[in-house]
mmCIF file of C-alpha atoms in Angstrom:
data_model
loop_
_atom_site.group_PDB
_atom_site.id
_atom_site.type_symbol
_atom_site.label_atom_id
_atom_site.label_comp_id
_atom_site.label_asym_id
_atom_site.label_seq_id
_atom_site.Cartn_x
_atom_site.Cartn_y
_atom_site.Cartn_z
ATOM 1 C CA UNK A 127 -3.448 -52.973 -67.010
ATOM 2 C CA UNK A 128 -5.842 -50.180 -67.870
ATOM 3 C CA UNK A 129 -8.856 -52.453 -67.212
ATOM 4 C CA UNK A 130 -7.799 -52.923 -63.599
ATOM 5 C CA UNK A 131 -7.887 -49.140 -63.135
ATOM 6 C CA UNK A 132 -11.265 -48.505 -64.769
ATOM 7 C CA UNK A 133 -14.108 -48.105 -62.306
ATOM 8 C CA UNK A 134 -16.866 -49.582 -64.493
ATOM 9 C CA UNK A 135 -15.688 -53.239 -64.553
ATOM 10 C CA UNK A 136 -15.058 -53.173 -60.802
ATOM 11 C CA UNK A 137 -18.566 -51.895 -60.136
ATOM 12 C CA UNK A 138 -20.120 -54.590 -62.317
ATOM 13 C CA UNK A 139 -18.214 -57.316 -60.461
ATOM 14 C CA UNK A 140 -19.118 -55.768 -57.108
ATOM 15 C CA UNK A 141 -22.857 -55.321 -57.729
ATOM 16 C CA UNK A 142 -23.513 -58.508 -59.696
ATOM 17 C CA UNK A 143 -20.928 -61.150 -58.753
ATOM 18 C CA UNK A 144 -19.991 -60.150 -55.209
ATOM 19 C CA UNK A 145 -23.263 -58.828 -53.785
ATOM 20 C CA UNK A 146 -25.577 -61.367 -55.414
ATOM 21 C CA UNK A 147 -23.522 -64.505 -55.975
ATOM 22 C CA UNK A 148 -20.834 -64.494 -53.284
ATOM 23 C CA UNK A 149 -22.535 -62.697 -50.408
ATOM 24 C CA UNK A 150 -26.123 -63.583 -51.368
ATOM 25 C CA UNK A 151 -27.320 -60.284 -49.964
ATOM 26 C CA UNK A 152 -30.902 -59.141 -50.412
ATOM 27 C CA UNK A 153 -32.062 -57.647 -53.679
ATOM 28 C CA UNK A 154 -32.887 -54.444 -51.798
ATOM 29 C CA UNK A 155 -29.273 -54.209 -50.623
ATOM 30 C CA UNK A 156 -28.085 -54.457 -54.202
ATOM 31 C CA UNK A 157 -30.504 -51.693 -55.225
ATOM 32 C CA UNK A 158 -29.404 -49.499 -52.335
ATOM 33 C CA UNK A 159 -25.718 -49.879 -53.260
ATOM 34 C CA UNK A 160 -26.577 -49.257 -56.907
ATOM 35 C CA UNK A 161 -28.397 -46.046 -55.973
ATOM 36 C CA UNK A 162 -25.343 -44.862 -54.048
ATOM 37 C CA UNK A 163 -23.080 -45.125 -57.083
ATOM 38 C CA UNK A 164 -25.774 -43.737 -59.381
ATOM 39 C CA UNK A 165 -25.477 -40.552 -57.313
ATOM 40 C CA UNK A 166 -21.731 -40.699 -56.612
ATOM 41 C CA UNK A 167 -20.405 -41.137 -60.152
ATOM 42 C CA UNK A 168 -22.058 -38.058 -61.723
ATOM 43 C CA UNK A 169 -20.998 -36.027 -58.678
ATOM 44 C CA UNK A 170 -17.319 -36.995 -59.027
ATOM 45 C CA UNK A 171 -17.524 -36.696 -62.816
ATOM 46 C CA UNK A 172 -18.638 -33.074 -62.488
ATOM 47 C CA UNK A 173 -15.972 -32.353 -59.886
ATOM 48 C CA UNK A 174 -12.999 -33.580 -61.930
ATOM 49 C CA UNK A 175 -14.551 -32.886 -65.370
ATOM 50 C CA UNK A 176 -14.212 -36.436 -66.567
ATOM 51 C CA UNK A 177 -16.940 -38.633 -68.130
ATOM 52 C CA UNK A 178 -18.408 -41.193 -65.735
ATOM 53 C CA UNK A 179 -17.535 -44.044 -68.129
ATOM 54 C CA UNK A 180 -13.843 -43.072 -67.957
ATOM 55 C CA UNK A 181 -13.527 -42.779 -64.180
ATOM 56 C CA UNK A 182 -10.795 -44.786 -62.482
ATOM 57 C CA UNK A 183 -11.150 -46.538 -59.144
ATOM 58 C CA UNK A 184 -8.935 -44.025 -57.366
ATOM 59 C CA UNK A 185 -10.995 -41.123 -58.688
ATOM 60 C CA UNK A 186 -13.203 -42.048 -55.726
ATOM 61 C CA UNK A 187 -10.823 -40.093 -53.515
ATOM 62 C CA UNK A 188 -11.537 -39.526 -49.811
ATOM 63 C CA UNK A 189 -11.944 -35.769 -50.378
ATOM 64 C CA UNK A 190 -14.534 -36.404 -53.094
ATOM 65 C CA UNK A 191 -16.376 -38.880 -50.891
ATOM 66 C CA UNK A 192 -16.547 -36.362 -48.052
ATOM 67 C CA UNK A 193 -17.810 -33.687 -50.442
ATOM 68 C CA UNK A 194 -20.411 -36.118 -51.772
ATOM 69 C CA UNK A 195 -21.643 -36.981 -48.266
ATOM 70 C CA UNK A 196 -21.949 -33.276 -47.445
ATOM 71 C CA UNK A 197 -23.799 -32.751 -50.742
ATOM 72 C CA UNK A 198 -26.484 -35.361 -50.064
ATOM 73 C CA UNK A 199 -27.088 -33.916 -46.607
ATOM 74 C CA UNK A 200 -27.040 -30.214 -47.438
ATOM 75 C CA UNK A 201 -28.271 -30.072 -51.034
ATOM 76 C CA UNK A 202 -30.459 -33.153 -51.304
ATOM 77 C CA UNK A 203 -31.851 -32.827 -47.779
ATOM 78 C CA UNK A 204 -31.084 -36.429 -46.781
ATOM 79 C CA UNK A 205 -30.953 -37.540 -43.164
ATOM 80 C CA UNK A 206 -27.825 -38.570 -41.272
ATOM 81 C CA UNK A 207 -29.013 -42.179 -41.500
ATOM 82 C CA UNK A 208 -29.122 -41.945 -45.310
ATOM 83 C CA UNK A 209 -25.685 -40.314 -45.347
ATOM 84 C CA UNK A 210 -24.280 -43.193 -43.289
ATOM 85 C CA UNK A 211 -26.012 -45.740 -45.531
ATOM 86 C CA UNK A 212 -24.332 -44.253 -48.616
ATOM 87 C CA UNK A 213 -20.967 -44.307 -46.851
ATOM 88 C CA UNK A 214 -21.464 -47.984 -45.948
ATOM 89 C CA UNK A 215 -21.914 -48.844 -49.628
ATOM 90 C CA UNK A 216 -18.743 -46.958 -50.629
ATOM 91 C CA UNK A 217 -16.697 -48.580 -47.867
ATOM 92 C CA UNK A 218 -17.962 -52.017 -48.845
ATOM 93 C CA UNK A 219 -16.893 -51.386 -52.428
ATOM 94 C CA UNK A 220 -13.434 -50.231 -51.294
ATOM 95 C CA UNK A 221 -13.011 -53.359 -49.193
ATOM 96 C CA UNK A 222 -14.044 -55.509 -52.160
ATOM 97 C CA UNK A 223 -11.505 -53.860 -54.489
ATOM 98 C CA UNK A 224 -8.666 -54.115 -51.956
ATOM 99 C CA UNK A 225 -9.385 -57.814 -51.353
ATOM 100 C CA UNK A 226 -8.878 -58.467 -55.094
ATOM 101 C CA UNK A 227 -6.087 -55.946 -55.694
ATOM 102 C CA UNK A 228 -3.676 -55.559 -52.729
ATOM 103 C CA UNK A 229 -1.996 -52.611 -54.480
ATOM 104 C CA UNK A 230 -5.040 -50.557 -53.470
ATOM 105 C CA UNK A 231 -4.905 -51.367 -49.762
ATOM 106 C CA UNK A 232 -3.740 -47.832 -48.929
ATOM 107 C CA UNK A 233 -6.584 -46.303 -50.951
ATOM 108 C CA UNK A 234 -9.056 -48.623 -49.245
ATOM 109 C CA UNK A 235 -7.729 -47.688 -45.798
ATOM 110 C CA UNK A 236 -8.272 -43.999 -46.570
ATOM 111 C CA UNK A 237 -11.859 -44.615 -47.683
ATOM 112 C CA UNK A 238 -12.647 -46.798 -44.691
ATOM 113 C CA UNK A 239 -11.155 -44.197 -42.358
ATOM 114 C CA UNK A 240 -14.091 -41.889 -43.162
ATOM 115 C CA UNK A 241 -16.290 -42.106 -40.096
ATOM 116 C CA UNK A 242 -20.022 -42.380 -39.829
ATOM 117 C CA UNK A 243 -21.926 -39.618 -38.119
ATOM 118 C CA UNK A 244 -23.691 -40.244 -34.871
ATOM 119 C CA UNK A 245 -27.409 -40.057 -35.507
ATOM 120 C CA UNK A 246 -30.160 -39.719 -32.962
ATOM 121 C CA UNK A 247 -32.321 -42.857 -32.986
ATOM 122 C CA UNK A 248 -35.559 -42.413 -34.861
ATOM 123 C CA UNK A 249 -38.664 -42.660 -32.651
ATOM 124 C CA UNK A 250 -40.746 -45.772 -33.231
ATOM 125 C CA UNK A 251 -44.143 -44.887 -34.697
ATOM 126 C CA UNK A 252 -47.019 -47.256 -34.138
ATOM 127 C CA UNK A 253 -50.804 -47.242 -33.984
ATOM 128 C CA UNK A 254 -53.256 -48.051 -31.250
ATOM 129 C CA UNK A 255 -55.687 -50.923 -31.716
ATOM 130 C CA UNK A 256 -58.514 -48.526 -32.520
ATOM 131 C CA UNK A 257 -56.385 -46.745 -35.118
ATOM 132 C CA UNK A 258 -55.359 -50.028 -36.715
ATOM 133 C CA UNK A 259 -58.947 -51.226 -36.879
ATOM 134 C CA UNK A 260 -59.959 -47.884 -38.394
ATOM 135 C CA UNK A 261 -57.271 -48.321 -41.051
ATOM 136 C CA UNK A 262 -58.563 -51.811 -41.851
ATOM 137 C CA UNK A 263 -62.085 -50.442 -42.172
ATOM 138 C CA UNK A 264 -61.177 -48.010 -44.967
ATOM 139 C CA UNK A 265 -61.231 -50.410 -47.991
ATOM 140 C CA UNK A 266 -64.731 -50.993 -49.351
ATOM 141 C CA UNK A 267 -65.083 -54.748 -48.879
ATOM 142 C CA UNK A 268 -68.221 -54.810 -51.028
ATOM 143 C CA UNK A 269 -65.961 -54.596 -54.096
ATOM 144 C CA UNK A 270 -63.274 -57.067 -55.271
ATOM 145 C CA UNK A 271 -60.616 -54.362 -55.139
ATOM 146 C CA UNK A 272 -61.612 -53.361 -51.592
ATOM 147 C CA UNK A 273 -61.478 -56.971 -50.429
ATOM 148 C CA UNK A 274 -58.002 -57.369 -51.925
ATOM 149 C CA UNK A 275 -56.766 -54.189 -50.222
ATOM 150 C CA UNK A 276 -58.289 -55.248 -46.916
ATOM 151 C CA UNK A 277 -56.617 -58.667 -47.158
ATOM 152 C CA UNK A 278 -53.208 -57.078 -47.780
ATOM 153 C CA UNK A 279 -53.520 -54.630 -44.863
ATOM 154 C CA UNK A 280 -54.758 -57.365 -42.538
ATOM 155 C CA UNK A 281 -51.934 -59.682 -43.627
ATOM 156 C CA UNK A 282 -49.311 -57.016 -42.867
ATOM 157 C CA UNK A 283 -50.831 -56.465 -39.424
ATOM 158 C CA UNK A 284 -51.223 -60.167 -38.639
ATOM 159 C CA UNK A 285 -47.696 -61.203 -39.634
ATOM 160 C CA UNK A 286 -45.651 -58.018 -39.243
ATOM 161 C CA UNK A 287 -44.264 -58.853 -42.687
ATOM 162 C CA UNK A 288 -41.856 -56.603 -44.541
ATOM 163 C CA UNK A 289 -43.100 -55.164 -47.847
ATOM 164 C CA UNK A 290 -40.703 -57.374 -49.826
ATOM 165 C CA UNK A 291 -42.030 -60.451 -48.025
ATOM 166 C CA UNK A 292 -45.631 -59.571 -48.858
ATOM 167 C CA UNK A 293 -44.994 -58.749 -52.510
ATOM 168 C CA UNK A 294 -43.073 -62.009 -53.044
ATOM 169 C CA UNK A 295 -45.748 -64.152 -51.395
ATOM 170 C CA UNK A 296 -47.122 -66.973 -53.562
ATOM 171 C CA UNK A 297 -50.200 -69.144 -53.152
ATOM 172 C CA UNK A 298 -47.984 -72.153 -52.348
ATOM 173 C CA UNK A 299 -46.654 -70.273 -49.281
ATOM 174 C CA UNK A 300 -50.075 -70.413 -47.616
ATOM 175 C CA UNK A 301 -51.370 -73.324 -45.561
ATOM 176 C CA UNK A 302 -55.052 -72.540 -45.097
ATOM 177 C CA UNK A 303 -58.203 -74.589 -44.766
ATOM 178 C CA UNK A 304 -56.475 -77.057 -42.454
ATOM 179 C CA UNK A 305 -58.723 -79.290 -40.359
ATOM 180 C CA UNK A 306 -58.821 -79.908 -36.629
ATOM 181 C CA UNK A 307 -56.667 -77.812 -34.315
ATOM 182 C CA UNK A 308 -54.116 -77.012 -37.012
ATOM 183 C CA UNK A 309 -53.727 -73.258 -37.397
ATOM 184 C CA UNK A 310 -53.431 -71.642 -40.789
ATOM 185 C CA UNK A 311 -49.796 -70.779 -41.523
ATOM 186 C CA UNK A 312 -47.825 -68.662 -43.941
ATOM 187 C CA UNK A 313 -44.198 -69.222 -44.919
ATOM 188 C CA UNK A 314 -42.254 -65.983 -45.378
ATOM 189 C CA UNK A 315 -38.866 -65.515 -47.032
ATOM 190 C CA UNK A 316 -37.093 -62.662 -45.262
ATOM 191 C CA UNK A 317 -33.700 -60.990 -45.340
ATOM 192 C CA UNK A 318 -30.877 -63.260 -46.426
ATOM 193 C CA UNK A 319 -33.457 -65.796 -47.658
ATOM 194 C CA UNK A 320 -34.225 -66.668 -44.043
ATOM 195 C CA UNK A 321 -37.442 -68.695 -43.850
ATOM 196 C CA UNK A 322 -39.974 -68.360 -41.041
ATOM 197 C CA UNK A 323 -43.586 -69.339 -40.463
ATOM 198 C CA UNK A 324 -46.313 -67.228 -38.915
ATOM 199 C CA UNK A 325 -49.760 -68.336 -37.770
ATOM 200 C CA UNK A 326 -52.751 -66.640 -39.354
ATOM 201 C CA UNK A 327 -55.828 -65.398 -37.541
ATOM 202 C CA UNK A 328 -59.148 -66.877 -38.680
ATOM 203 C CA UNK A 329 -60.208 -63.591 -40.268
ATOM 204 C CA UNK A 330 -56.881 -63.377 -42.129
ATOM 205 C CA UNK A 331 -57.332 -66.949 -43.311
ATOM 206 C CA UNK A 332 -60.832 -66.178 -44.574
ATOM 207 C CA UNK A 333 -59.730 -63.012 -46.374
ATOM 208 C CA UNK A 334 -56.801 -64.769 -48.063
ATOM 209 C CA UNK A 335 -58.853 -67.861 -48.900
ATOM 210 C CA UNK A 336 -61.338 -65.733 -50.790
ATOM 211 C CA UNK A 337 -58.523 -63.863 -52.497
ATOM 212 C CA UNK A 338 -56.687 -66.879 -53.957
ATOM 213 C CA UNK A 339 -59.650 -68.819 -55.295
ATOM 214 C CA UNK A 340 -58.955 -70.376 -58.704
ATOM 215 C CA UNK A 341 -55.248 -69.460 -58.601
ATOM 216 C CA UNK A 342 -52.299 -71.774 -59.201
ATOM 217 C CA UNK A 343 -49.642 -72.449 -56.562
ATOM 218 C CA UNK A 344 -47.065 -70.303 -58.339
ATOM 219 C CA UNK A 345 -49.338 -67.257 -58.634
ATOM 220 C CA UNK A 346 -48.813 -64.158 -56.459
ATOM 221 C CA UNK A 347 -51.205 -63.774 -53.536
ATOM 222 C CA UNK A 348 -51.529 -60.002 -53.763
ATOM 223 C CA UNK A 349 -52.433 -58.502 -57.127
ATOM 224 C CA UNK A 350 -52.980 -54.814 -57.872
ATOM 225 C CA UNK A 351 -56.010 -53.467 -59.698
ATOM 226 C CA UNK A 352 -54.050 -54.042 -62.927
ATOM 227 C CA UNK A 353 -53.943 -57.782 -62.067
ATOM 228 C CA UNK A 354 -50.182 -57.663 -61.659
ATOM 229 C CA UNK A 355 -48.022 -58.431 -58.646
ATOM 230 C CA UNK A 356 -47.987 -55.565 -56.147
ATOM 231 C CA UNK A 357 -44.837 -53.455 -56.227
ATOM 232 C CA UNK A 358 -43.138 -51.940 -53.210
ATOM 233 C CA UNK A 359 -44.392 -48.512 -54.265
ATOM 234 C CA UNK A 360 -47.921 -49.872 -54.685
ATOM 235 C CA UNK A 361 -48.048 -51.180 -51.109
ATOM 236 C CA UNK A 362 -46.702 -47.887 -49.726
ATOM 237 C CA UNK A 363 -49.249 -45.947 -51.752
ATOM 238 C CA UNK A 364 -52.102 -48.149 -50.507
ATOM 239 C CA UNK A 365 -51.165 -47.655 -46.855
ATOM 240 C CA UNK A 366 -50.729 -43.898 -47.262
ATOM 241 C CA UNK A 367 -54.061 -43.559 -49.092
ATOM 242 C CA UNK A 368 -55.970 -45.500 -46.444
ATOM 243 C CA UNK A 369 -54.262 -43.671 -43.556
ATOM 244 C CA UNK A 370 -55.228 -40.320 -45.071
ATOM 245 C CA UNK A 371 -58.889 -41.279 -44.592
ATOM 246 C CA UNK A 372 -58.515 -41.960 -40.862
ATOM 247 C CA UNK A 373 -58.812 -38.624 -38.980
ATOM 248 C CA UNK A 374 -56.328 -39.540 -36.226
ATOM 249 C CA UNK A 375 -53.752 -40.756 -38.781
ATOM 250 C CA UNK A 376 -54.153 -38.164 -41.530
ATOM 251 C CA UNK A 377 -51.417 -35.863 -40.222
ATOM 252 C CA UNK A 378 -48.967 -38.681 -39.475
ATOM 253 C CA UNK A 379 -46.577 -40.550 -41.738
ATOM 254 C CA UNK A 380 -48.019 -44.068 -41.866
ATOM 255 C CA UNK A 381 -46.051 -46.654 -43.863
ATOM 256 C CA UNK A 382 -46.086 -50.449 -44.090
ATOM 257 C CA UNK A 383 -43.207 -50.486 -41.599
ATOM 258 C CA UNK A 384 -45.394 -48.624 -39.111
ATOM 259 C CA UNK A 385 -47.862 -51.512 -39.404
ATOM 260 C CA UNK A 386 -44.944 -53.878 -38.669
ATOM 261 C CA UNK A 387 -44.101 -51.859 -35.531
ATOM 262 C CA UNK A 388 -47.786 -51.877 -34.591
ATOM 263 C CA UNK A 389 -47.954 -55.647 -34.857
ATOM 264 C CA UNK A 390 -44.916 -56.028 -32.572
ATOM 265 C CA UNK A 391 -46.219 -53.540 -29.982
ATOM 266 C CA UNK A 392 -49.635 -55.198 -29.829
ATOM 267 C CA UNK A 393 -48.009 -58.609 -29.382
ATOM 268 C CA UNK A 394 -45.925 -57.231 -26.516
ATOM 269 C CA UNK A 395 -48.965 -55.635 -24.884
ATOM 270 C CA UNK A 396 -50.757 -58.980 -25.151
ATOM 271 C CA UNK A 397 -48.014 -60.571 -23.035
ATOM 272 C CA UNK A 398 -46.020 -62.308 -25.790
ATOM 273 C CA UNK A 399 -42.329 -62.610 -24.824
ATOM 274 C CA UNK A 400 -39.645 -60.787 -26.776
ATOM 275 C CA UNK A 401 -37.983 -63.904 -28.160
ATOM 276 C CA UNK A 402 -41.265 -65.057 -29.699
ATOM 277 C CA UNK A 403 -41.744 -61.589 -31.206
ATOM 278 C CA UNK A 404 -38.191 -61.772 -32.579
ATOM 279 C CA UNK A 405 -39.021 -65.023 -34.356
ATOM 280 C CA UNK A 406 -42.399 -63.641 -35.462
ATOM 281 C CA UNK A 407 -40.799 -60.615 -37.151
ATOM 282 C CA UNK A 408 -37.759 -62.460 -38.476
ATOM 283 C CA UNK A 409 -35.159 -60.470 -36.552
ATOM 284 C CA UNK A 410 -31.707 -62.064 -36.442
ATOM 285 C CA UNK A 411 -30.795 -60.531 -33.087
ATOM 286 C CA UNK A 412 -32.884 -60.029 -29.980
ATOM 287 C CA UNK A 413 -31.284 -56.590 -29.626
ATOM 288 C CA UNK A 414 -33.318 -55.405 -32.616
ATOM 289 C CA UNK A 415 -36.533 -56.502 -30.921
ATOM 290 C CA UNK A 416 -35.620 -54.783 -27.645
ATOM 291 C CA UNK A 417 -36.777 -51.425 -29.028
ATOM 292 C CA UNK A 418 -40.345 -52.591 -28.458
ATOM 293 C CA UNK A 419 -39.593 -53.355 -24.816
ATOM 294 C CA UNK A 420 -38.529 -49.730 -24.382
ATOM 295 C CA UNK A 421 -41.853 -48.598 -25.820
ATOM 296 C CA UNK A 422 -43.701 -50.812 -23.371
ATOM 297 C CA UNK A 423 -41.661 -49.416 -20.471
ATOM 298 C CA UNK A 424 -42.721 -45.918 -21.487
ATOM 299 C CA UNK A 425 -46.347 -47.026 -21.376
ATOM 300 C CA UNK A 426 -45.809 -48.507 -17.916
ATOM 301 C CA UNK A 427 -44.084 -45.321 -16.742
ATOM 302 C CA UNK A 428 -47.064 -43.231 -17.857
ATOM 303 C CA UNK A 429 -49.404 -45.590 -16.034
ATOM 304 C CA UNK A 430 -47.273 -45.304 -12.892
ATOM 305 C CA UNK A 431 -47.366 -41.517 -13.144
ATOM 306 C CA UNK A 432 -51.146 -41.570 -13.355
ATOM 307 C CA UNK A 433 -51.375 -43.857 -10.343
ATOM 308 C CA UNK A 434 -49.008 -41.617 -8.403
ATOM 309 C CA UNK A 435 -51.021 -38.515 -9.264
ATOM 310 C CA UNK A 436 -54.193 -40.185 -8.015
ATOM 311 C CA UNK A 437 -52.636 -41.242 -4.705
ATOM 312 C CA UNK A 438 -54.075 -39.671 -1.597
ATOM 313 C CA UNK A 439 -52.096 -36.824 -0.061
ATOM 314 C CA UNK A 440 -50.963 -36.806 3.613
ATOM 315 C CA UNK A 441 -53.348 -35.224 6.035
ATOM 316 C CA UNK A 442 -50.687 -32.749 7.214
ATOM 317 C CA UNK A 443 -48.382 -30.691 4.979
ATOM 318 C CA UNK A 444 -44.681 -31.623 4.892
ATOM 319 C CA UNK A 445 -43.595 -28.681 7.039
ATOM 320 C CA UNK A 446 -45.750 -29.904 9.909
ATOM 321 C CA UNK A 447 -44.061 -33.316 10.063
ATOM 322 C CA UNK A 448 -41.880 -32.778 13.164
ATOM 323 C CA UNK A 449 -40.151 -36.130 12.926
ATOM 324 C CA UNK A 450 -38.690 -35.796 9.435
ATOM 325 C CA UNK A 451 -35.272 -34.498 10.536
ATOM 326 C CA UNK A 452 -34.944 -37.242 13.103
ATOM 327 C CA UNK A 453 -35.836 -39.755 10.403
ATOM 328 C CA UNK A 454 -33.188 -38.375 8.000
ATOM 329 C CA UNK A 455 -30.497 -38.268 10.688
ATOM 330 C CA UNK A 456 -31.222 -41.834 11.625
ATOM 331 C CA UNK A 457 -30.436 -43.188 8.122
#
C-alpha cells in the first residue's frame, strides 16, 4: 500500500513506461518533463522538510505547485512560456496517476485546475538573404573543420531542419549523386518519428558529398572536431559563434531555430505556398505555418506604406476642395 503512495515509483513509470513506450513522445519531451521534476522535487522537499526520496504523490499539493511556478518566474527568471511548460508536465503526470489510481481523481482535478498564464506571442526572428549568406561565409572552407561547419549551416538553411533532426542524420538518410533529373533528397525523422523528405540544393549536395566520403551508411553525417556526433549544445554553439562574427547579427540572438524561421520566410518570399512549407518543415498543422504568412503581410504592408508615401499629392490643398461636403452628403 505504501508503494502506491510513494512518488518515486510513479515518476519512473511516467517518464520511462508512459512517455516513451505508451505515448512514444519525443526524447526531448521526456527530457523536458524530467527537468521539471528535477526542479520541483527539491523545491517541495525544502518546503515540507522531507527528503525527496520519501515524498508521496500527494505531497505535490496545488499550493506547492503554485509556489513552485512563482519561484521559477521570480527567482529563476524564467519566462511565462517556460512556466506554462513546467505546469504542462505536472498536469500530465497528475492525469497519468489518476488514470491508474482512481482514488486520486480529486487530487488530479485540483492539479489540473491550475491555469496557464496568458503569454504574449514571441516575435519571429529571421535573417535576410544577405545576412544568411554572410553567416554561411564565416567558416573557413579551406580547412576540413570549416567545410564541415559550412555544410551543417547550409543544411539547416536548405531544409529548415530542427537541431535534433540534424544531429540524428545518418549517411543512409541521404540520396545524393543521383543521375538525370532526380534531385538529391534527405530523409528526416521529426517529432513523433514523423518521416519527411526534403530536396537538396546542388551546393548542399556537393558540401554533404564531400563530407561523407569513406563513411558507412550507419555513420553520422555531422561530426564535431572531436570526430563525435554533434550534440544539441554543439550546434547551438556553432551558430552563435558564427553569428557573432557577422556585424549585423552580432547584437542579436541567433539560434538554429532562427535559421529554420529564415528558411521558411525565404520560401514564402519566393512564392512557395504555405502547405508546401508546412510539409517542408514537418509541421503537423497548417496553423503553425501561418505565422510566416503574418510576417509576409507585414512586409507587404511596409511596401504599401512606401508606395503611398511616394504618391503624388493633389494640386490643391484639402480645404480648397469645394465639392467635398457635397460628396460626403451624397453617400
